[in-house]
């Protein structure tokens, strides 16, 4: 939930991506995250994995995802780091 920390880590080159599409991120927060991702060339991911039955909001598996373009970036980065 710390936009400031996200931007600090991105600016320092300490992260490669950010999960933008998640059930807790409304449209306003997604826009902020997308702006930061674009500014620092971060990989944009989405997730709707299961974190248990007791979330504040129900999570529908598969409702958020990562685009093929960003999956390709993840794979390229993973291969580069091997």
GROMACS .gro file of N, CA and C in nm:
model
  246
    1UNK      N    1   0.080  -0.120   0.000
    1UNK     CA    2   0.000   0.000   0.000
    1UNK      C    3   0.085   0.126   0.000
    2UNK      N    4   0.215   0.112  -0.016
    2UNK     CA    5   0.302   0.228  -0.009
    2UNK      C    6   0.348   0.271  -0.149
    3UNK      N    7   0.279   0.366  -0.205
    3UNK     CA    8   0.315   0.418  -0.337
    3UNK      C    9   0.454   0.482  -0.331
    4UNK      N   10   0.482   0.552  -0.221
    4UNK     CA   11   0.612   0.618  -0.205
    4UNK      C   12   0.725   0.516  -0.207
    5UNK      N   13   0.709   0.406  -0.135
    5UNK     CA   14   0.811   0.302  -0.133
    5UNK      C   15   0.827   0.238  -0.271
    6UNK      N   16   0.716   0.213  -0.337
    6UNK     CA   17   0.721   0.157  -0.472
    6UNK      C   18   0.804   0.247  -0.563
    7UNK      N   19   0.775   0.376  -0.561
    7UNK     CA   20   0.849   0.467  -0.649
    7UNK      C   21   0.996   0.475  -0.610
    8UNK      N   22   1.025   0.474  -0.481
    8UNK     CA   23   1.164   0.477  -0.435
    8UNK      C   24   1.240   0.354  -0.483
    9UNK      N   25   1.182   0.237  -0.468
    9UNK     CA   26   1.247   0.113  -0.512
    9UNK      C   27   1.264   0.111  -0.664
   10UNK      N   28   1.163   0.159  -0.736
   10UNK     CA   29   1.171   0.164  -0.882
   10UNK      C   30   1.280   0.260  -0.926
   11UNK      N   31   1.286   0.374  -0.863
   11UNK     CA   32   1.386   0.475  -0.898
   11UNK      C   33   1.528   0.421  -0.874
   12UNK      N   34   1.545   0.341  -0.770
   12UNK     CA   35   1.675   0.284  -0.737
   12UNK      C   36   1.706   0.158  -0.819
   13UNK      N   37   1.613   0.115  -0.904
   13UNK     CA   38   1.634  -0.004  -0.985
   13UNK      C   39   1.631  -0.134  -0.907
   14UNK      N   40   1.561  -0.134  -0.794
   14UNK     CA   41   1.558  -0.251  -0.706
   14UNK      C   42   1.441  -0.344  -0.732
   15UNK      N   43   1.350  -0.304  -0.820
   15UNK     CA   44   1.239  -0.391  -0.857
   15UNK      C   45   1.225  -0.393  -1.008
   16UNK      N   46   1.168  -0.500  -1.058
   16UNK     CA   47   1.150  -0.517  -1.202
   16UNK      C   48   1.005  -0.501  -1.245
   17UNK      N   49   0.912  -0.511  -1.151
   17UNK     CA   50   0.772  -0.504  -1.189
   17UNK      C   51   0.683  -0.469  -1.073
   18UNK      N   52   0.555  -0.453  -1.107
   18UNK     CA   53   0.456  -0.418  -1.005
   18UNK      C   54   0.323  -0.485  -1.041
   19UNK      N   55   0.256  -0.538  -0.939
   19UNK     CA   56   0.124  -0.597  -0.959
   19UNK      C   57   0.021  -0.484  -0.958
   20UNK      N   58  -0.032  -0.454  -1.074
   20UNK     CA   59  -0.129  -0.345  -1.090
   20UNK      C   60  -0.271  -0.397  -1.080
   21UNK      N   61  -0.297  -0.508  -1.145
   21UNK     CA   62  -0.434  -0.560  -1.153
   21UNK      C   63  -0.455  -0.663  -1.044
   22UNK      N   64  -0.519  -0.620  -0.937
   22UNK     CA   65  -0.543  -0.702  -0.819
   22UNK      C   66  -0.675  -0.655  -0.759
   23UNK      N   67  -0.744  -0.743  -0.690
   23UNK     CA   68  -0.877  -0.709  -0.641
   23UNK      C   69  -0.878  -0.591  -0.545
   24UNK      N   70  -0.767  -0.558  -0.483
   24UNK     CA   71  -0.764  -0.445  -0.389
   24UNK      C   72  -0.732  -0.313  -0.456
   25UNK      N   73  -0.693  -0.315  -0.583
   25UNK     CA   74  -0.657  -0.192  -0.653
   25UNK      C   75  -0.774  -0.142  -0.737
   26UNK      N   76  -0.833  -0.031  -0.694
   26UNK     CA   77  -0.941   0.027  -0.774
   26UNK      C   78  -0.882   0.099  -0.895
   27UNK      N   79  -0.967   0.156  -0.979
   27UNK     CA   80  -0.921   0.219  -1.103
   27UNK      C   81  -0.823   0.333  -1.076
   28UNK      N   82  -0.847   0.411  -0.973
   28UNK     CA   83  -0.758   0.522  -0.940
   28UNK      C   84  -0.619   0.472  -0.902
   29UNK      N   85  -0.615   0.369  -0.819
   29UNK     CA   86  -0.485   0.314  -0.777
   29UNK      C   87  -0.416   0.247  -0.896
   30UNK      N   88  -0.491   0.179  -0.980
   30UNK     CA   89  -0.432   0.117  -1.099
   30UNK      C   90  -0.366   0.222  -1.188
   31UNK      N   91  -0.432   0.337  -1.203
   31UNK     CA   92  -0.374   0.444  -1.286
   31UNK      C   93  -0.243   0.493  -1.226
   32UNK      N   94  -0.239   0.512  -1.096
   32UNK     CA   95  -0.116   0.556  -1.029
   32UNK      C   96  -0.006   0.453  -1.051
   33UNK      N   97  -0.039   0.326  -1.032
   33UNK     CA   98   0.060   0.219  -1.049
   33UNK      C   99   0.107   0.209  -1.193
   34UNK      N  100   0.015   0.224  -1.288
   34UNK     CA  101   0.053   0.221  -1.430
   34UNK      C  102   0.143   0.338  -1.466
   35UNK      N  103   0.117   0.454  -1.410
   35UNK     CA  104   0.202   0.570  -1.435
   35UNK      C  105   0.344   0.544  -1.385
   36UNK      N  106   0.357   0.489  -1.266
   36UNK     CA  107   0.489   0.458  -1.211
   36UNK      C  108   0.557   0.351  -1.294
   37UNK      N  109   0.481   0.248  -1.332
   37UNK     CA  110   0.538   0.141  -1.415
   37UNK      C  111   0.591   0.197  -1.547
   38UNK      N  112   0.516   0.286  -1.609
   38UNK     CA  113   0.559   0.346  -1.734
   38UNK      C  114   0.682   0.434  -1.716
   39UNK      N  115   0.684   0.510  -1.610
   39UNK     CA  116   0.795   0.602  -1.581
   39UNK      C  117   0.926   0.527  -1.563
   40UNK      N  118   0.920   0.409  -1.501
   40UNK     CA  119   1.042   0.333  -1.469
   40UNK      C  120   1.055   0.204  -1.550
   41UNK      N  121   0.974   0.191  -1.653
   41UNK     CA  122   0.978   0.073  -1.741
   41UNK      C  123   0.965  -0.058  -1.663
   42UNK      N  124   0.868  -0.064  -1.573
   42UNK     CA  125   0.846  -0.183  -1.492
   42UNK      C  126   0.752  -0.280  -1.564
   43UNK      N  127   0.769  -0.406  -1.537
   43UNK     CA  128   0.677  -0.508  -1.585
   43UNK      C  129   0.547  -0.491  -1.507
   44UNK      N  130   0.435  -0.498  -1.578
   44UNK     CA  131   0.302  -0.484  -1.517
   44UNK      C  132   0.239  -0.622  -1.508
   45UNK      N  133   0.202  -0.661  -1.387
   45UNK     CA  134   0.139  -0.791  -1.370
   45UNK      C  135   0.001  -0.776  -1.308
   46UNK      N  136  -0.072  -0.885  -1.309
   46UNK     CA  137  -0.203  -0.893  -1.246
   46UNK      C  138  -0.214  -1.028  -1.179
   47UNK      N  139  -0.293  -1.034  -1.076
   47UNK     CA  140  -0.307  -1.161  -1.007
   47UNK      C  141  -0.440  -1.174  -0.937
   48UNK      N  142  -0.491  -1.293  -0.936
   48UNK     CA  143  -0.614  -1.323  -0.862
   48UNK      C  144  -0.599  -1.461  -0.799
   49UNK      N  145  -0.481  -1.482  -0.740
   49UNK     CA  146  -0.456  -1.608  -0.673
   49UNK      C  147  -0.533  -1.612  -0.541
   50UNK      N  148  -0.544  -1.728  -0.484
   50UNK     CA  149  -0.627  -1.749  -0.366
   50UNK      C  150  -0.546  -1.727  -0.239
   51UNK      N  151  -0.596  -1.640  -0.151
   51UNK     CA  152  -0.530  -1.612  -0.024
   51UNK      C  153  -0.613  -1.655   0.095
   52UNK      N  154  -0.703  -1.748   0.076
   52UNK     CA  155  -0.784  -1.797   0.186
   52UNK      C  156  -0.928  -1.750   0.177
   53UNK      N  157  -1.007  -1.799   0.268
   53UNK     CA  158  -1.151  -1.771   0.268
   53UNK      C  159  -1.188  -1.642   0.340
   54UNK      N  160  -1.092  -1.578   0.402
   54UNK     CA  161  -1.127  -1.469   0.493
   54UNK      C  162  -1.081  -1.332   0.443
   55UNK      N  163  -1.070  -1.314   0.313
   55UNK     CA  164  -1.039  -1.183   0.257
   55UNK      C  165  -1.156  -1.088   0.279
   56UNK      N  166  -1.127  -0.959   0.282
   56UNK     CA  167  -1.233  -0.859   0.295
   56UNK      C  168  -1.325  -0.863   0.173
   57UNK      N  169  -1.267  -0.895   0.057
   57UNK     CA  170  -1.344  -0.910  -0.066
   57UNK      C  171  -1.317  -1.049  -0.123
   58UNK      N  172  -1.417  -1.106  -0.187
   58UNK     CA  173  -1.392  -1.238  -0.247
   58UNK      C  174  -1.304  -1.221  -0.371
   59UNK      N  175  -1.218  -1.317  -0.391
   59UNK     CA  176  -1.127  -1.315  -0.505
   59UNK      C  177  -1.169  -1.424  -0.602
   60UNK      N  178  -1.197  -1.386  -0.723
   60UNK     CA  179  -1.236  -1.483  -0.824
   60UNK      C  180  -1.112  -1.522  -0.904
   61UNK      N  181  -1.074  -1.648  -0.891
   61UNK     CA  182  -0.954  -1.696  -0.960
   61UNK      C  183  -0.963  -1.668  -1.109
   62UNK      N  184  -0.855  -1.614  -1.164
   62UNK     CA  185  -0.850  -1.586  -1.306
   62UNK      C  186  -0.914  -1.456  -1.349
   63UNK      N  187  -0.961  -1.376  -1.253
   63UNK     CA  188  -1.027  -1.250  -1.290
   63UNK      C  189  -0.927  -1.139  -1.321
   64UNK      N  190  -0.805  -1.152  -1.278
   64UNK     CA  191  -0.697  -1.058  -1.309
   64UNK      C  192  -0.581  -1.138  -1.364
   65UNK      N  193  -0.515  -1.082  -1.461
   65UNK     CA  194  -0.409  -1.159  -1.525
   65UNK      C  195  -0.298  -1.067  -1.577
   66UNK      N  196  -0.193  -1.129  -1.627
   66UNK     CA  197  -0.079  -1.059  -1.685
   66UNK      C  198  -0.086  -1.077  -1.835
   67UNK      N  199  -0.064  -0.969  -1.909
   67UNK     CA  200  -0.071  -0.977  -2.055
   67UNK      C  201   0.044  -1.060  -2.111
   68UNK      N  202   0.027  -1.108  -2.232
   68UNK     CA  203   0.133  -1.186  -2.298
   68UNK      C  204   0.260  -1.103  -2.311
   69UNK      N  205   0.245  -0.975  -2.345
   69UNK     CA  206   0.361  -0.887  -2.358
   69UNK      C  207   0.442  -0.882  -2.229
   70UNK      N  208   0.373  -0.869  -2.116
   70UNK     CA  209   0.443  -0.865  -1.989
   70UNK      C  210   0.495  -1.002  -1.946
   71UNK      N  211   0.424  -1.109  -1.982
   71UNK     CA  212   0.476  -1.244  -1.956
   71UNK      C  213   0.606  -1.266  -2.033
   72UNK      N  214   0.611  -1.218  -2.156
   72UNK     CA  215   0.734  -1.229  -2.236
   72UNK      C  216   0.849  -1.154  -2.168
   73UNK      N  217   0.819  -1.037  -2.111
   73UNK     CA  218   0.923  -0.961  -2.039
   73UNK      C  219   0.971  -1.038  -1.917
   74UNK      N  220   0.879  -1.103  -1.847
   74UNK     CA  221   0.916  -1.182  -1.729
   74UNK      C  222   1.007  -1.296  -1.769
   75UNK      N  223   0.970  -1.367  -1.874
   75UNK     CA  224   1.051  -1.481  -1.920
   75UNK      C  225   1.188  -1.435  -1.966
   76UNK      N  226   1.192  -1.326  -2.040
   76UNK     CA  227   1.320  -1.271  -2.087
   76UNK      C  228   1.409  -1.233  -1.968
   77UNK      N  229   1.352  -1.169  -1.871
   77UNK     CA  230   1.426  -1.129  -1.752
   77UNK      C  231   1.475  -1.250  -1.673
   78UNK      N  232   1.390  -1.351  -1.661
   78UNK     CA  233   1.428  -1.473  -1.588
   78UNK      C  234   1.542  -1.544  -1.659
   79UNK      N  235   1.537  -1.552  -1.789
   79UNK     CA  236   1.645  -1.616  -1.866
   79UNK      C  237   1.774  -1.538  -1.855
   80UNK      N  238   1.765  -1.407  -1.849
   80UNK     CA  239   1.881  -1.320  -1.838
   80UNK      C  240   1.951  -1.338  -1.705
   81UNK      N  241   1.873  -1.363  -1.600
   81UNK     CA  242   1.929  -1.375  -1.464
   81UNK      C  243   1.983  -1.514  -1.432
   82UNK      N  244   1.965  -1.608  -1.522
   82UNK     CA  245   2.011  -1.745  -1.494
   82UNK      C  246   2.159  -1.757  -1.513
   0.00000   0.00000   0.00000
